CSV table of C-alpha atoms in Angstrom, one decimal:
chain,number,residue,atom,x,y,z
A,1,UNK,CA,197.4,205.1,169.0
A,2,UNK,CA,196.9,208.3,170.9
A,3,UNK,CA,193.6,209.6,171.9
A,4,UNK,CA,192.5,213.0,173.3
A,5,UNK,CA,192.0,213.2,177.1
A,6,UNK,CA,188.3,213.7,176.6
A,7,UNK,CA,188.1,210.4,174.6
A,8,UNK,CA,190.0,208.5,177.3
A,9,UNK,CA,187.7,209.9,180.0
A,10,UNK,CA,184.7,208.9,177.9
A,11,UNK,CA,186.1,205.4,177.5
A,12,UNK,CA,186.6,205.0,181.2
A,13,UNK,CA,183.0,206.0,181.9
A,14,UNK,CA,181.7,203.6,179.2
A,15,UNK,CA,183.7,200.7,180.7
A,16,UNK,CA,181.6,201.1,183.9
A,17,UNK,CA,178.3,201.2,181.9
A,18,UNK,CA,178.4,198.4,179.3
A,19,UNK,CA,175.2,197.5,177.6
A,20,UNK,CA,173.9,194.0,178.3
A,21,UNK,CA,175.1,192.7,174.8
A,22,UNK,CA,178.5,194.3,175.4
A,23,UNK,CA,178.8,192.8,178.9
A,24,UNK,CA,177.8,189.3,177.5
A,25,UNK,CA,180.4,189.5,174.8
A,26,UNK,CA,183.0,190.8,177.2
A,27,UNK,CA,182.5,187.7,179.4
A,28,UNK,CA,183.4,185.6,176.3
A,29,UNK,CA,186.4,187.8,175.1
A,30,UNK,CA,188.0,188.4,178.5
A,31,UNK,CA,189.6,185.0,178.9
A,32,UNK,CA,191.5,185.6,175.7
A,33,UNK,CA,190.0,183.1,173.3
A,34,UNK,CA,192.6,181.9,170.7
A,35,UNK,CA,195.3,183.6,172.8
A,36,UNK,CA,194.0,187.0,171.6
A,37,UNK,CA,193.8,189.9,174.0
A,38,UNK,CA,190.8,192.1,173.6
A,39,UNK,CA,190.3,195.5,175.3
A,40,UNK,CA,186.8,196.9,176.0
A,41,UNK,CA,185.8,200.5,175.4
A,42,UNK,CA,189.2,201.2,173.9
A,43,UNK,CA,190.0,204.8,172.9
A,44,UNK,CA,191.5,205.3,169.4
A,45,UNK,CA,191.8,208.9,168.1
A,46,UNK,CA,188.4,210.6,168.7
A,47,UNK,CA,186.6,207.3,168.9
A,48,UNK,CA,185.9,204.7,171.6
A,49,UNK,CA,185.8,201.1,170.2
A,50,UNK,CA,183.5,198.6,171.9
A,51,UNK,CA,186.3,196.0,171.7
A,52,UNK,CA,189.8,196.1,170.2
A,53,UNK,CA,192.4,193.4,169.5
A,54,UNK,CA,195.7,195.2,169.0
A,55,UNK,CA,197.5,192.0,167.7
A,56,UNK,CA,195.1,191.7,164.8
A,57,UNK,CA,194.3,195.5,164.5
A,58,UNK,CA,190.6,194.4,164.8
A,59,UNK,CA,187.7,196.5,166.2
A,60,UNK,CA,184.5,194.8,167.2
A,61,UNK,CA,181.4,197.0,167.3
A,62,UNK,CA,178.2,195.7,168.9
A,63,UNK,CA,175.4,197.6,167.0
A,64,UNK,CA,172.0,198.1,168.7
A,65,UNK,CA,168.9,199.1,166.7
A,66,UNK,CA,169.9,202.8,166.9
A,67,UNK,CA,172.7,202.3,164.5
A,68,UNK,CA,170.2,201.8,161.7
A,69,UNK,CA,168.4,205.2,162.1
A,70,UNK,CA,169.1,208.8,161.5
A,71,UNK,CA,172.6,209.7,160.5
A,72,UNK,CA,174.1,206.8,162.4
A,73,UNK,CA,174.7,204.6,159.4
A,74,UNK,CA,176.7,207.4,157.6
A,75,UNK,CA,178.5,208.2,160.9
A,76,UNK,CA,179.5,204.5,161.2
A,77,UNK,CA,180.8,204.5,157.6
A,78,UNK,CA,182.9,207.6,158.3
A,79,UNK,CA,184.3,206.1,161.5
A,80,UNK,CA,185.1,202.8,159.8
A,81,UNK,CA,186.9,204.6,156.9
A,82,UNK,CA,188.9,206.6,159.5
A,83,UNK,CA,189.9,203.4,161.3
A,84,UNK,CA,190.7,201.6,158.0
A,85,UNK,CA,193.1,204.5,157.2
A,86,UNK,CA,195.0,203.6,160.3
A,87,UNK,CA,195.1,199.8,159.5
A,88,UNK,CA,192.2,198.8,161.8
A,89,UNK,CA,189.5,196.5,160.4
A,90,UNK,CA,186.0,196.7,161.9
A,91,UNK,CA,183.6,193.8,162.5
A,92,UNK,CA,180.0,195.0,163.2
A,93,UNK,CA,177.7,192.6,165.0
A,94,UNK,CA,174.1,193.3,165.7
A,95,UNK,CA,173.4,193.3,169.5
A,96,UNK,CA,170.6,190.8,169.0
A,97,UNK,CA,173.0,188.2,167.6
A,98,UNK,CA,175.1,188.5,170.8
A,99,UNK,CA,172.0,187.7,172.7
A,100,UNK,CA,170.8,184.7,170.7
A,101,UNK,CA,174.0,183.3,169.1
A,102,UNK,CA,177.0,184.1,171.3
A,103,UNK,CA,179.0,181.1,170.1
A,104,UNK,CA,178.5,182.0,166.4
A,105,UNK,CA,179.5,185.6,167.1
A,106,UNK,CA,182.6,184.5,168.9
A,107,UNK,CA,183.5,182.2,166.0
A,108,UNK,CA,183.1,185.1,163.6
A,109,UNK,CA,185.3,187.4,165.6
A,110,UNK,CA,188.0,184.8,166.0
A,111,UNK,CA,187.9,184.0,162.3
A,112,UNK,CA,188.2,187.7,161.4
A,113,UNK,CA,191.2,188.0,163.8
A,114,UNK,CA,192.9,184.9,162.3
A,115,UNK,CA,192.4,186.2,158.8
A,116,UNK,CA,194.0,189.6,159.8
A,117,UNK,CA,197.0,187.8,161.5
A,118,UNK,CA,197.7,185.6,158.4
A,119,UNK,CA,198.0,188.4,155.9
A,120,UNK,CA,199.7,191.8,155.8
A,121,UNK,CA,198.0,194.2,158.1
A,122,UNK,CA,198.4,197.1,155.7
A,123,UNK,CA,199.3,198.2,152.2
A,124,UNK,CA,202.1,200.6,151.7
A,125,UNK,CA,201.0,204.1,150.9
A,126,UNK,CA,200.7,204.7,147.2
A,127,UNK,CA,200.7,200.9,146.7
A,128,UNK,CA,198.4,199.1,144.2
A,129,UNK,CA,194.6,199.1,144.7
A,130,UNK,CA,193.1,196.1,146.6
A,131,UNK,CA,192.7,192.9,144.5
A,132,UNK,CA,189.2,192.5,142.9
A,133,UNK,CA,186.7,191.4,145.5
A,134,UNK,CA,188.9,192.2,148.6
A,135,UNK,CA,187.0,193.6,151.6
A,136,UNK,CA,186.7,197.4,151.5
A,137,UNK,CA,183.6,197.7,153.7
A,138,UNK,CA,182.9,196.7,157.3
A,139,UNK,CA,181.7,193.2,158.0
A,140,UNK,CA,178.4,192.6,159.7
A,141,UNK,CA,177.7,189.3,161.3
A,142,UNK,CA,175.0,187.3,159.5
A,143,UNK,CA,172.5,185.2,161.5
A,144,UNK,CA,172.8,182.6,158.8
A,145,UNK,CA,176.6,182.4,159.5
A,146,UNK,CA,177.3,183.7,156.0
A,147,UNK,CA,179.5,186.6,157.0
A,148,UNK,CA,177.3,189.2,155.4
A,149,UNK,CA,178.5,192.6,154.3
A,150,UNK,CA,177.0,196.0,154.9
A,151,UNK,CA,177.6,198.5,152.1
A,152,UNK,CA,176.7,202.1,151.5
A,153,UNK,CA,174.1,202.4,148.8
A,154,UNK,CA,173.3,205.4,146.7
A,155,UNK,CA,171.7,208.1,148.9
A,156,UNK,CA,173.4,206.8,152.0
A,157,UNK,CA,171.0,203.9,152.5
A,158,UNK,CA,172.1,200.5,153.7
A,159,UNK,CA,172.0,197.1,152.1
A,160,UNK,CA,172.5,194.0,154.2
């Protein structure tokens, strides 16, 4: 997917300045677990994804505390919808989980990638709506390992 030059330049700069949780997760993803290649700080359209697996069309976003404040939650939703429109699923993982439960985080990412690789990666335009209960919102890693969901609530609030 093409990205504007400014986005590519921003991605290059961000690769040199990973946050500690991003750096920790990159050490785990770089050796290609499950034979999946992940890219770090990958430009897609106007966005830079923390990590991206092209095989599975899966973006992994490491969310620090700032993602819960101000207009960041609604910005995250708009971004995730834009990516979903291009066939890219997003898994959002709290930065604290990367710090305290890297193995569980890695298991969650690999399971999401495997799920994407087993089924169709997209629906034809104008096709039927998603089956009842199918994922339509981004995933958020749950400390309990339950694969929690984060949904937009009325008024733009968040429910975990």
